[in-house]
Tab-separated table of C-alpha atoms and ligand atoms in Angstrom:
chain	number	residue	atom	x	y	z
Y	1	UNK	CA	-1.630	-7.079	-21.548
Y	2	UNK	CA	-4.758	-6.203	-23.370
Y	3	UNK	CA	-6.826	-3.189	-22.702
Y	4	UNK	CA	-10.464	-2.853	-23.318
Y	5	UNK	CA	-10.810	-2.705	-27.086
Y	6	UNK	CA	-14.428	-1.717	-27.196
Y	7	UNK	CA	-13.887	1.997	-26.950
Y	8	UNK	CA	-12.029	2.706	-30.084
Y	9	UNK	CA	-12.512	6.434	-30.418
Y	10	UNK	CA	-8.825	7.179	-30.467
Y	11	UNK	CA	-7.756	3.910	-31.961
Y	12	UNK	CA	-9.448	4.001	-35.339
Y	13	UNK	CA	-7.305	6.808	-36.632
Y	14	UNK	CA	-3.709	6.916	-35.544
Y	15	UNK	CA	-3.408	9.958	-33.392
Y	16	UNK	CA	-0.312	11.965	-34.172
Y	17	UNK	CA	-0.376	14.690	-31.607
Y	18	UNK	CA	1.267	17.933	-30.615
Y	19	UNK	CA	0.866	18.962	-26.976
Y	20	UNK	CA	0.309	22.593	-26.041
Y	21	UNK	CA	0.498	24.106	-22.586
Y	22	UNK	CA	0.546	27.500	-20.976
Y	23	UNK	CA	3.035	28.434	-18.314
Y	24	UNK	CA	1.090	30.877	-16.200
Y	25	UNK	CA	4.011	31.285	-13.819
Y	26	UNK	CA	1.875	30.517	-10.814
Y	27	UNK	CA	3.977	29.213	-7.975
Y	28	UNK	CA	1.376	26.961	-6.417
Y	29	UNK	CA	1.109	24.838	-9.536
Y	30	UNK	CA	3.128	21.971	-10.848
Y	31	UNK	CA	6.074	23.190	-12.950
Y	32	UNK	CA	5.129	23.404	-16.621
Y	33	UNK	CA	7.759	20.785	-17.527
Y	34	UNK	CA	6.306	18.292	-15.040
Y	35	UNK	CA	2.797	19.094	-16.077
Y	36	UNK	CA	3.590	18.572	-19.773
Y	37	UNK	CA	5.483	15.365	-18.975
Y	38	UNK	CA	2.348	14.157	-17.227
Y	39	UNK	CA	0.214	15.187	-20.211
Y	40	UNK	CA	2.568	13.227	-22.459
Y	41	UNK	CA	2.107	10.123	-20.308
Y	42	UNK	CA	-1.653	10.630	-20.397
Y	43	UNK	CA	-1.557	10.961	-24.200
Y	44	UNK	CA	0.447	7.774	-24.490
Y	45	UNK	CA	-2.010	6.053	-22.201
Y	46	UNK	CA	-4.713	7.052	-24.691
Y	47	UNK	CA	-2.728	5.429	-27.481
Y	48	UNK	CA	-1.500	8.645	-29.104
Y	49	UNK	CA	1.929	9.288	-30.542
Y	50	UNK	CA	3.397	12.524	-29.192
Y	51	UNK	CA	5.387	14.398	-31.839
Y	52	UNK	CA	6.161	17.683	-30.147
Y	53	UNK	CA	5.499	19.776	-27.073
Y	54	UNK	CA	4.833	23.508	-27.290
Y	55	UNK	CA	4.831	25.761	-24.245
Y	56	UNK	CA	3.826	29.394	-24.106
Y	57	UNK	CA	4.688	31.658	-21.189
Y	58	UNK	CA	1.552	33.679	-20.653
Y	59	UNK	CA	0.064	35.018	-17.448
Y	60	UNK	CA	-3.396	35.477	-18.915
Y	61	UNK	CA	-5.294	33.019	-21.034
Y	62	UNK	CA	-6.555	34.209	-24.426
Y	63	UNK	CA	-10.324	33.923	-24.515
Y	64	UNK	CA	-10.402	33.339	-28.278
Y	65	UNK	CA	-7.579	30.891	-28.856
Y	66	UNK	CA	-6.474	29.981	-25.305
Y	67	UNK	CA	-2.894	30.617	-26.512
Y	68	UNK	CA	-1.987	33.828	-28.356
Y	69	UNK	CA	-2.877	34.103	-32.038
Y	70	UNK	CA	0.809	34.229	-33.010
Y	71	UNK	CA	1.453	31.042	-31.055
Y	72	UNK	CA	-1.544	29.415	-32.697
Y	73	UNK	CA	-0.031	30.158	-36.112
Y	74	UNK	CA	3.239	28.651	-34.948
Y	75	UNK	CA	1.433	25.485	-33.773
Y	76	UNK	CA	-0.258	25.304	-37.172
Y	77	UNK	CA	3.161	25.295	-38.862
Y	78	UNK	CA	4.442	22.599	-36.539
Y	79	UNK	CA	1.374	20.444	-37.206
Y	80	UNK	CA	1.848	20.741	-40.937
Y	81	UNK	CA	5.561	20.005	-40.760
Y	82	UNK	CA	5.074	16.945	-38.552
Y	83	UNK	CA	1.871	15.774	-40.172
Y	84	UNK	CA	0.016	15.929	-36.868
Y	85	UNK	CA	-3.734	15.331	-36.862
Y	86	UNK	CA	-4.516	16.305	-33.277
Y	87	UNK	CA	-3.514	18.956	-30.767
Y	88	UNK	CA	-4.001	18.282	-27.079
Y	89	UNK	CA	-4.188	21.246	-24.702
Y	90	UNK	CA	-3.069	20.977	-21.107
Y	91	UNK	CA	-6.161	22.734	-19.680
Y	92	UNK	CA	-9.897	22.743	-20.127
Y	93	UNK	CA	-10.993	24.711	-23.185
Y	94	UNK	CA	-14.255	26.544	-23.668
Y	95	UNK	CA	-16.473	25.485	-26.579
Y	96	UNK	CA	-15.649	28.643	-28.504
Y	97	UNK	CA	-11.925	28.196	-27.976
Y	98	UNK	CA	-12.213	24.673	-29.363
Y	99	UNK	CA	-14.078	25.941	-32.398
Y	100	UNK	CA	-11.690	28.822	-33.042
Y	101	UNK	CA	-8.665	26.602	-32.661
Y	102	UNK	CA	-10.139	24.002	-34.974
Y	103	UNK	CA	-10.588	26.685	-37.584
Y	104	UNK	CA	-7.014	27.926	-37.348
Y	105	UNK	CA	-5.223	24.645	-36.849
Y	106	UNK	CA	-7.446	22.434	-39.017
Y	107	UNK	CA	-6.842	19.420	-36.801
Y	108	UNK	CA	-8.802	17.751	-33.993
Y	109	UNK	CA	-8.616	19.717	-30.757
Y	110	UNK	CA	-8.729	17.839	-27.466
Y	111	UNK	CA	-8.395	19.272	-23.978
Y	112	UNK	CA	-6.942	17.622	-20.922
Y	113	UNK	CA	-10.306	16.773	-19.386
Y	114	UNK	CA	-11.567	15.109	-22.572
Y	115	UNK	CA	-8.323	13.156	-22.745
Y	116	UNK	CA	-8.589	11.852	-19.189
Y	117	UNK	CA	-12.257	11.003	-19.668
Y	118	UNK	CA	-11.333	9.163	-22.847
Y	119	UNK	CA	-8.695	7.061	-21.080
Y	120	UNK	CA	-11.160	6.213	-18.360
Y	121	UNK	CA	-13.774	5.277	-20.957
Y	122	UNK	CA	-11.384	2.882	-22.704
Y	123	UNK	CA	-10.148	1.236	-19.535
Y	124	UNK	CA	-13.295	0.822	-17.483
Y	125	UNK	CA	-14.324	-2.809	-17.351
Y	126	UNK	CA	-17.004	-3.206	-14.711
Y	127	UNK	CA	-20.539	-2.077	-15.315
Y	128	UNK	CA	-20.376	0.510	-12.574
Y	129	UNK	CA	-17.129	2.075	-13.749
Y	130	UNK	CA	-18.414	2.233	-17.314
Y	131	UNK	CA	-21.579	3.959	-16.185
Y	132	UNK	CA	-19.671	6.404	-14.004
Y	133	UNK	CA	-17.339	7.364	-16.828
Y	134	UNK	CA	-20.175	7.841	-19.279
Y	135	UNK	CA	-21.962	10.026	-16.759
Y	136	UNK	CA	-18.860	12.198	-16.373
Y	137	UNK	CA	-18.466	12.456	-20.138
Y	138	UNK	CA	-22.050	13.458	-20.738
Y	139	UNK	CA	-21.995	16.003	-17.958
Y	140	UNK	CA	-18.844	17.503	-19.392
Y	141	UNK	CA	-20.366	17.630	-22.854
Y	142	UNK	CA	-23.737	19.064	-21.889
Y	143	UNK	CA	-22.854	22.698	-21.058
Y	144	UNK	CA	-20.583	22.665	-24.065
Y	145	UNK	CA	-23.527	21.829	-26.271
Y	146	UNK	CA	-25.587	24.565	-24.708
Y	147	UNK	CA	-22.747	27.026	-25.206
Y	148	UNK	CA	-22.434	26.016	-28.798
Y	149	UNK	CA	-26.149	26.443	-29.284
Y	150	UNK	CA	-26.104	29.966	-27.920
Y	151	UNK	CA	-23.176	31.061	-29.979
Y	152	UNK	CA	-24.749	29.583	-33.086
Y	153	UNK	CA	-27.929	31.529	-32.634
Y	154	UNK	CA	-25.945	34.688	-31.932
Y	155	UNK	CA	-23.916	34.514	-35.110
Y	156	UNK	CA	-26.828	33.347	-37.163
Y	157	UNK	CA	-24.839	30.671	-38.877
Y	158	UNK	CA	-26.152	31.451	-42.382
Y	159	UNK	CA	-29.044	30.098	-44.372
Y	160	UNK	CA	-29.898	26.539	-43.691
Y	161	UNK	CA	-27.479	26.083	-40.845
Y	162	UNK	CA	-29.155	27.830	-37.974
Y	163	UNK	CA	-32.501	26.080	-37.776
Y	164	UNK	CA	-31.401	22.501	-38.278
Y	165	UNK	CA	-28.263	23.169	-36.268
Y	166	UNK	CA	-30.241	24.332	-33.309
Y	167	UNK	CA	-32.779	21.592	-33.690
Y	168	UNK	CA	-30.091	19.002	-33.782
Y	169	UNK	CA	-28.412	20.482	-30.738
Y	170	UNK	CA	-31.697	20.552	-28.881
Y	171	UNK	CA	-32.240	16.952	-29.862
Y	172	UNK	CA	-28.728	16.013	-28.722
Y	173	UNK	CA	-29.281	17.893	-25.519
Y	174	UNK	CA	-32.507	16.082	-24.811
Y	175	UNK	CA	-30.982	12.764	-25.702
Y	176	UNK	CA	-28.066	13.441	-23.379
Y	177	UNK	CA	-30.364	14.465	-20.545
Y	178	UNK	CA	-32.396	11.278	-21.022
Y	179	UNK	CA	-29.283	9.187	-21.047
Y	180	UNK	CA	-27.965	10.931	-17.917
Y	181	UNK	CA	-31.077	10.104	-15.950
Y	182	UNK	CA	-31.053	6.553	-17.308
Y	183	UNK	CA	-27.438	6.084	-16.212
Y	184	UNK	CA	-28.111	7.562	-12.806
Y	185	UNK	CA	-30.840	4.965	-12.279
Y	186	UNK	CA	-28.542	2.138	-13.306
Y	187	UNK	CA	-25.736	3.364	-11.066
Y	188	UNK	CA	-28.192	3.478	-8.182
Y	189	UNK	CA	-29.056	-0.191	-8.795
Y	190	UNK	CA	-25.434	-1.315	-8.874
Y	191	UNK	CA	-24.742	0.717	-5.783
Y	192	UNK	CA	-27.522	-0.890	-3.794
Y	193	UNK	CA	-26.007	-4.269	-4.523
Y	194	UNK	CA	-22.626	-3.032	-3.364
Y	195	UNK	CA	-24.063	-1.600	-0.177
Y	196	UNK	CA	-25.469	-5.013	0.700
Y	197	UNK	CA	-21.985	-6.469	0.368
Y	198	UNK	CA	-20.512	-3.647	2.403
Y	199	UNK	CA	-23.069	-4.220	5.147
Y	200	UNK	CA	-22.197	-7.900	5.241
Y	201	UNK	CA	-18.566	-7.060	5.702
Y	202	UNK	CA	-19.384	-4.640	8.483
Y	203	UNK	CA	-21.414	-7.293	10.227
Y	204	UNK	CA	-18.494	-9.653	10.080
Y	205	UNK	CA	-16.353	-6.867	11.478
Y	206	UNK	CA	-13.520	-7.504	9.110
Y	207	UNK	CA	-11.414	-4.355	9.070
Y	208	UNK	CA	-10.910	-2.603	5.740
Y	209	UNK	CA	-7.671	-1.153	4.366
Y	210	UNK	CA	-7.595	0.980	1.208
Y	211	UNK	CA	-4.619	1.548	-1.046
Y	212	UNK	CA	-4.620	5.126	-2.319
Y	213	UNK	CA	-2.090	7.177	-4.233
Y	214	UNK	CA	-0.945	8.746	-7.426
Y	215	UNK	CA	-1.438	6.719	-10.571
Y	216	UNK	CA	1.390	4.275	-11.353
Y	217	UNK	CA	2.724	4.379	-7.767
Y	218	UNK	CA	2.407	0.599	-7.453
Y	219	UNK	CA	-0.878	0.101	-5.598
Y	220	UNK	CA	-1.984	-2.909	-7.608
Y	221	UNK	CA	1.473	-4.487	-7.381
Y	222	UNK	CA	1.348	-4.117	-3.603
Y	223	UNK	CA	-2.082	-5.698	-3.542
Y	224	UNK	CA	-0.752	-8.660	-5.519
Y	225	UNK	CA	2.185	-8.988	-3.138
Y	226	UNK	CA	-0.210	-9.077	-0.194
Y	227	UNK	CA	-2.221	-11.750	-1.974
Y	228	UNK	CA	0.968	-13.834	-2.230
Y	229	UNK	CA	1.308	-13.634	1.523
Y	230	UNK	CA	-2.322	-14.391	2.208
Y	231	UNK	CA	-2.945	-17.957	3.327
Y	232	UNK	CA	-6.198	-18.040	1.384
Y	233	UNK	CA	-6.008	-19.313	-2.161
Y	234	UNK	CA	-5.099	-16.187	-4.080
Y	235	UNK	CA	-3.638	-16.883	-7.511
Y	236	UNK	CA	-6.775	-16.118	-9.510
Y	237	UNK	CA	-7.482	-13.004	-7.463
Y	238	UNK	CA	-4.518	-11.022	-8.701
Y	239	UNK	CA	-5.284	-7.634	-10.185
Y	240	UNK	CA	-3.993	-6.025	-13.360
Y	241	UNK	CA	-0.883	-3.926	-12.965
Y	242	UNK	CA	1.102	-2.300	-15.710
Y	243	UNK	CA	3.476	0.586	-16.342
Y	244	UNK	CA	0.662	2.828	-17.491
Y	245	UNK	CA	-1.286	5.707	-16.085
Y	246	UNK	CA	-4.703	4.556	-14.930
Y	247	UNK	CA	-4.033	0.851	-15.279
Y	248	UNK	CA	-6.691	0.332	-12.609
Y	249	UNK	CA	-10.070	1.904	-13.183
Y	250	UNK	CA	-12.301	-0.112	-10.948
Y	251	UNK	CA	-12.334	-0.958	-7.305
Y	252	UNK	CA	-11.207	-4.393	-6.213
Y	253	UNK	CA	-11.835	-5.915	-2.805
Y	254	UNK	CA	-9.637	-8.783	-1.696
Y	255	UNK	CA	-9.609	-10.716	1.536
Y	256	UNK	CA	-6.135	-10.993	3.006
Y	257	UNK	CA	-5.694	-13.680	5.652
Y	258	UNK	CA	-2.343	-13.619	7.418
Y	259	UNK	CA	-0.658	-16.662	8.900
Y	260	UNK	CA	-1.734	-15.657	12.399
Y	261	UNK	CA	-5.304	-15.761	11.054
Y	262	UNK	CA	-5.760	-12.035	11.365
Y	263	UNK	CA	-7.572	-10.831	8.319
Y	264	UNK	CA	-8.625	-7.678	6.568
Y	265	UNK	CA	-10.208	-6.567	3.323
Y	266	UNK	CA	-7.798	-4.770	1.025
Y	267	UNK	CA	-9.182	-2.332	-1.537
Y	268	UNK	CA	-7.307	-1.326	-4.679
Y	269	UNK	CA	-8.724	1.497	-6.711
Y	270	UNK	CA	-8.049	4.188	-9.303
Y	271	UNK	CA	-4.964	6.320	-8.981
Y	272	UNK	CA	-4.988	10.079	-8.850
Y	273	UNK	CA	-3.407	12.642	-11.142
Y	274	UNK	CA	-3.105	16.415	-11.062
Y	275	UNK	CA	-6.103	18.378	-12.366
Y	276	UNK	CA	-8.285	15.285	-12.133
Y	277	UNK	CA	-11.468	16.440	-13.838
Y	278	UNK	CA	-14.073	17.581	-11.411
Y	279	UNK	CA	-16.821	15.665	-13.231
Y	280	UNK	CA	-14.840	12.499	-12.886
Y	281	UNK	CA	-14.337	12.870	-9.154
Y	282	UNK	CA	-18.055	13.610	-8.881
Y	283	UNK	CA	-19.045	10.572	-10.937
Y	284	UNK	CA	-16.717	8.312	-8.973
Y	285	UNK	CA	-17.647	9.837	-5.656
Y	286	UNK	CA	-19.656	6.872	-4.408
Y	287	UNK	CA	-16.807	4.504	-5.237
Y	288	UNK	CA	-14.243	6.811	-3.710
Y	289	UNK	CA	-16.364	7.380	-0.625
Y	290	UNK	CA	-16.386	3.653	-0.063
Y	291	UNK	CA	-12.623	3.567	-0.468
Y	292	UNK	CA	-11.984	6.284	2.059
Y	293	UNK	CA	-14.503	4.864	4.517
Y	294	UNK	CA	-11.895	2.228	5.283
Y	295	UNK	CA	-10.452	1.787	8.763
Y	296	UNK	CA	-7.016	2.608	7.429
Y	297	UNK	CA	-5.544	4.179	4.298
Y	298	UNK	CA	-2.205	3.112	2.875
Y	299	UNK	CA	-0.913	5.984	0.769
Y	300	UNK	CA	1.389	4.409	-1.819
Y	301	UNK	CA	4.125	6.706	-3.143
Y	302	UNK	CA	6.515	6.082	-6.025
Y	303	UNK	CA	9.558	7.224	-4.087
Y	304	UNK	CA	11.813	6.744	-7.102
Y	305	UNK	CA	9.939	9.453	-8.983
Y	306	UNK	CA	11.618	12.820	-8.690
Y	307	UNK	CA	8.188	14.411	-8.428
Y	308	UNK	CA	7.108	12.256	-5.552
Y	309	UNK	CA	6.375	15.244	-3.316
Y	310	UNK	CA	4.055	16.773	-5.895
Y	311	UNK	CA	2.372	13.392	-6.253
Y	312	UNK	CA	1.852	13.163	-2.488
Y	313	UNK	CA	0.336	16.642	-2.512
Y	314	UNK	CA	-1.972	15.845	-5.417
Y	315	UNK	CA	-3.162	12.696	-3.654
Y	316	UNK	CA	-3.695	14.534	-0.396
Y	317	UNK	CA	-5.712	17.199	-2.214
Y	318	UNK	CA	-8.081	14.541	-3.550
Y	319	UNK	CA	-8.257	12.939	-0.100
Y	320	UNK	CA	-9.096	16.314	1.370
Y	321	UNK	CA	-11.932	16.720	-1.152
Y	322	UNK	CA	-13.240	13.359	0.010
Y	323	UNK	CA	-12.948	14.371	3.668
Y	324	UNK	CA	-10.511	11.570	4.286
Y	325	UNK	CA	-7.481	13.356	5.657
Y	326	UNK	CA	-8.465	12.712	9.249
Y	327	UNK	CA	-8.296	8.940	8.726
Y	328	UNK	CA	-5.331	6.954	9.975
Y	329	UNK	CA	-2.868	6.948	7.064
Y	330	UNK	CA	0.305	4.943	6.590
Y	331	UNK	CA	2.735	5.969	3.837
Y	332	UNK	CA	4.269	3.168	1.786
Y	333	UNK	CA	7.307	4.576	-0.023
Y	334	UNK	CA	7.414	2.108	-2.863
Y	335	UNK	CA	9.933	1.285	-5.614
Y	336	UNK	CA	12.839	1.690	-3.209
Y	337	UNK	CA	14.708	-0.845	-5.382
Y	338	UNK	CA	14.989	1.880	-8.020
Y	339	UNK	CA	17.234	4.014	-5.878
Y	340	UNK	CA	14.643	5.538	-3.700
Y	341	UNK	CA	14.640	8.750	-1.880
Y	342	UNK	CA	15.427	7.809	1.684
Y	343	UNK	CA	14.548	11.278	2.801
Y	344	UNK	CA	11.016	10.441	1.812
Y	345	UNK	CA	10.607	7.656	4.288
Y	346	UNK	CA	11.370	9.817	7.297
Y	347	UNK	CA	7.779	10.877	7.476
Y	348	UNK	CA	5.874	9.636	10.463
Y	349	UNK	CA	4.085	6.301	9.936
Y	350	UNK	CA	5.963	5.425	6.820
Y	351	UNK	CA	7.544	2.247	5.526
Y	352	UNK	CA	10.069	1.881	2.731
Y	353	UNK	CA	9.024	-0.938	0.413
Y	354	UNK	CA	9.531	-2.494	-2.973
Y	355	UNK	CA	6.501	-4.290	-4.271
Y	356	UNK	CA	8.718	-5.684	-7.006
Y	357	UNK	CA	11.324	-7.381	-4.811
Y	358	UNK	CA	9.159	-7.761	-1.732
Y	359	UNK	CA	11.506	-5.659	0.379
Y	360	UNK	CA	9.704	-4.114	3.353
Y	361	UNK	CA	6.365	-5.756	2.614
Y	362	UNK	CA	6.461	-7.735	5.867
Y	363	UNK	CA	7.202	-4.508	7.733
Y	364	UNK	CA	4.289	-2.815	6.022
Y	365	UNK	CA	2.012	-5.633	7.084
Y	366	UNK	CA	3.313	-5.316	10.630
Y	367	UNK	CA	2.512	-1.604	10.720
Y	368	UNK	CA	-0.926	-2.245	9.225
Y	369	UNK	CA	-1.613	-4.940	11.790
Y	370	UNK	CA	-0.387	-2.704	14.597
Y	371	UNK	CA	-2.933	-0.127	13.529
Y	372	UNK	CA	-5.863	-2.429	12.785
Y	373	UNK	CA	-5.566	-4.807	15.672
Y	374	UNK	CA	-4.304	-2.556	18.400
Y	375	UNK	CA	-7.396	-3.410	20.418
Y	376	UNK	CA	-6.757	-7.150	20.325
Y	377	UNK	CA	-6.564	-8.675	23.767
Y	378	UNK	CA	-4.250	-11.458	24.816
Y	379	UNK	CA	-5.824	-13.774	27.358
Y	380	UNK	CA	-5.926	-17.229	28.899
Y	381	UNK	CA	-9.207	-19.121	28.732
Y	382	UNK	CA	-10.695	-22.288	30.066
Y	383	UNK	CA	-13.481	-23.691	27.924
Y	384	UNK	CA	-15.594	-26.539	29.332
Y	385	UNK	CA	-15.582	-29.644	27.155
Y	386	UNK	CA	-19.306	-29.372	26.503
Y	387	UNK	CA	-18.664	-25.980	24.834
Y	388	UNK	CA	-16.749	-27.647	22.053
Y	389	UNK	CA	-18.336	-25.313	19.502
Y	390	UNK	CA	-16.701	-22.270	21.058
Y	391	UNK	CA	-13.371	-23.997	20.925
Y	392	UNK	CA	-13.834	-24.847	17.235
Y	393	UNK	CA	-14.849	-21.253	16.538
Y	394	UNK	CA	-11.768	-19.834	18.239
Y	395	UNK	CA	-9.571	-22.421	16.636
Y	396	UNK	CA	-10.744	-21.200	13.267
Y	397	UNK	CA	-10.872	-17.471	13.915
Y	398	UNK	CA	-8.179	-16.664	16.436
Y	399	UNK	CA	-4.495	-17.174	16.830
Y	400	UNK	CA	-3.957	-19.807	19.493
Y	401	UNK	CA	-0.571	-19.830	21.156
Y	402	UNK	CA	-1.014	-22.760	23.469
Y	403	UNK	CA	-3.609	-25.501	24.140
Y	404	UNK	CA	-3.769	-27.944	27.023
Y	405	UNK	CA	-6.495	-30.408	27.858
Y	406	UNK	CA	-7.093	-30.215	31.577
Y	407	UNK	CA	-9.471	-32.044	33.875
Y	408	UNK	CA	-12.188	-29.361	33.743
Y	409	UNK	CA	-11.883	-28.231	30.124
Y	410	UNK	CA	-9.624	-26.951	27.363
Y	411	UNK	CA	-7.028	-24.413	28.435
Y	412	UNK	CA	-6.081	-21.818	25.787
Y	413	UNK	CA	-3.683	-18.933	25.391
Y	414	UNK	CA	-5.059	-16.760	22.671
Y	415	UNK	CA	-5.694	-13.286	21.341
Y	416	UNK	CA	-9.222	-12.024	20.778
Y	417	UNK	CA	-10.800	-9.038	19.158
Y	418	UNK	CA	-13.014	-6.845	21.282
Y	419	UNK	CA	-16.252	-8.497	20.134
Y	420	UNK	CA	-15.115	-12.060	20.781
Y	421	UNK	CA	-13.522	-11.074	24.051
Y	422	UNK	CA	-16.808	-9.691	25.322
Y	423	UNK	CA	-18.824	-12.579	23.972
Y	424	UNK	CA	-16.687	-15.205	25.707
Y	425	UNK	CA	-15.664	-13.185	28.712
Y	426	UNK	CA	-17.021	-15.790	31.157
Y	427	UNK	CA	-14.406	-18.273	29.988
Y	428	UNK	CA	-11.495	-15.848	30.318
Y	429	UNK	CA	-9.440	-16.746	33.380
Y	430	UNK	CA	-6.683	-14.204	33.016
Y	431	UNK	CA	-5.900	-11.259	30.787
Z	501	GTP	N1	10.968	-1.041	-9.875
Z	501	GTP	C1	9.773	-1.171	-9.321
Z	501	GTP	N2	8.675	-1.134	-10.083
Z	501	GTP	C2	7.468	-1.259	-9.463
Z	501	GTP	C3	7.357	-1.438	-8.064
Z	501	GTP	N3	6.042	-1.515	-7.756
Z	501	GTP	C4	5.371	-1.392	-8.916
Z	501	GTP	N4	6.220	-1.241	-9.952
Z	501	GTP	C5	5.886	-1.082	-11.378
Z	501	GTP	O1	5.201	0.153	-11.531
Z	501	GTP	C6	4.194	0.050	-12.552
Z	501	GTP	C7	2.851	0.503	-11.984
Z	501	GTP	O2	2.429	-0.405	-11.005
Z	501	GTP	P1	0.880	-0.598	-10.635
Z	501	GTP	O3	0.853	-1.532	-9.485
Z	501	GTP	O4	0.089	-0.919	-11.839
Z	501	GTP	O5	0.562	0.884	-10.161
Z	501	GTP	P2	-0.839	1.472	-9.628
Z	501	GTP	O6	-0.531	2.386	-8.502
Z	501	GTP	O7	-1.795	0.376	-9.370
Z	501	GTP	O8	-1.234	2.338	-10.887
Z	501	GTP	P3	-2.718	2.742	-11.461
Z	501	GTP	O9	-3.588	1.557	-11.332
Z	501	GTP	O10	-2.416	3.113	-12.852
Z	501	GTP	O11	-3.150	3.899	-10.645
Z	501	GTP	C8	4.217	-1.413	-12.986
Z	501	GTP	O12	4.973	-1.498	-14.170
Z	501	GTP	C9	4.888	-2.131	-11.854
Z	501	GTP	O13	5.562	-3.296	-12.265
Z	501	GTP	C10	8.554	-1.481	-7.286
Z	501	GTP	O14	8.573	-1.632	-6.072
Z	501	GTP	N5	9.716	-1.342	-7.976
Z	502	MG	MG1	-3.522	-0.080	-10.213
C-alpha cells in the first residue's frame, strides 16, 4: 500500500545507512541487540537500506563524538567500504556531537529521535497529526539551533562566517518560533472540533474502548476484524494495517454495533516504541489523552514476538506517563497463530487471539462486553399501547428477548442500560 509521498526528505536520495549504538551495560534497558533490531526496523520504515550495524560497549558516552574517537574512525572505514551515505545513532545526539561526527565521518548524521520524527512526518495523513508532528520536529530543532548559535559565536567561525551565520540562525530561530505559535493555534482549532464530537458521544453514552500497544502488535487488524463483526455497514471504514512500524499515525474512531445491539466506539491509534521521543509524546498528548480517557483499554500484544514482555513494559511505561494505568485494561495476546507464547496469556484479564484467523475474537468481544455492560439490567416490562414510541425506541436500542401483546399493553423481556432503566422504570414490572 502507498504511504504518504509528500514528505520526501529521505526518499530523494537513497539512504544507505550504517547503524551505531552504544551498549552501556545498564540492566534496566532493552538489550543492545533488541534495541538495534528495533532501530533497524525503524530505519527500514523510513525507507533506508541498512548495510551494517556497529555496537560499542561503553559505560560512559563521549561528549565529543558520542562513541570513542577510535570507534568513529572504524565507522568511517566501514562507511567508505560499503559506500554508505548516512549513519544513524541509536540515541539522541547533542548538536556538537552531530557536527563533530559529520566532520569525521563525512556523511549525514541522524539520531534516533530525528529518525522517529521523520517517520511520523512521512506517515501522518490527517491535518491534526501533521501539525502535531511538525510541532514536535520544530521543538526538537529549536534548542539545537540555539546550541549551534552559541558554539559558533564561541569559536568565532572565521571571517565572514560568524555574522551572517548568527544572523541566519537568529532568523531561523524567529521563523521557527513564529511557526510554532501558528501551529499551536491551528491545533487548538482542530481540537475544539474534536471536543464537540467527543461531547456528543458522551451525551449519547456510548462507551469507548481504545486499542493500545506496541507498534506492529496488530491493533489495526483487530479493529478491522471487529468491523467485520459489526452489524453496521463497515467495509469502507476499514483502517490501514501493514507489516511496518508506525503504520497507523492518526486516531480512528469506529462505531461497533454487535448483533445484540450493544454498541461501543472503538479507537485505534499510534503504536508505541521504546525511547519514544519526549517531544512526540508531548505533541500527541491531546490525542493520547483522548485515547486513554476511554472506558476500557485493550492492550494488544504481539505474543509471537520473543520480546513481547519488553513491548508490554514499554507500552505500560507510556500508559503510566499518560496516567492511564488505573483504567480497566484487558490484554489481547495477538498473533497466536504464529506459535504464540501460551505463558503470556496467563495474565489476569487476558485473551489469546489471532486477528488474522479470527481465533479468539469472539471471546475478546465477550470479555469487552462483560466489562462495558456489567451494569446492564435484565427486566420484564409492560408498555401501554399508547406509549408506542417507547416501544419503538427500545426495539431499536435494546436487545429484546421476548415480546407478547397482552390486553393492557406490550409485554417485553429485555436488557437496559442504567439510564434507560431509570427513565422507563415505571413500566418495569419485574427485575
Ligand atoms: N500472523 C499474524 N499476523 C498478524 C496478526 N494480526 C496482525 N498481523 C499482522 O501484523 C502486521 C501489523 O498489523 P497492524 O494491525 O498494522 O499493527 P498495529 O498494531 O496497528 O501497528 P501500528 O499501526 O504500526 O502501530 C500486519 O502485517 C498484520 O497483517 C495475527 O493475528 N497473526
Ligand atoms: Mg495500526
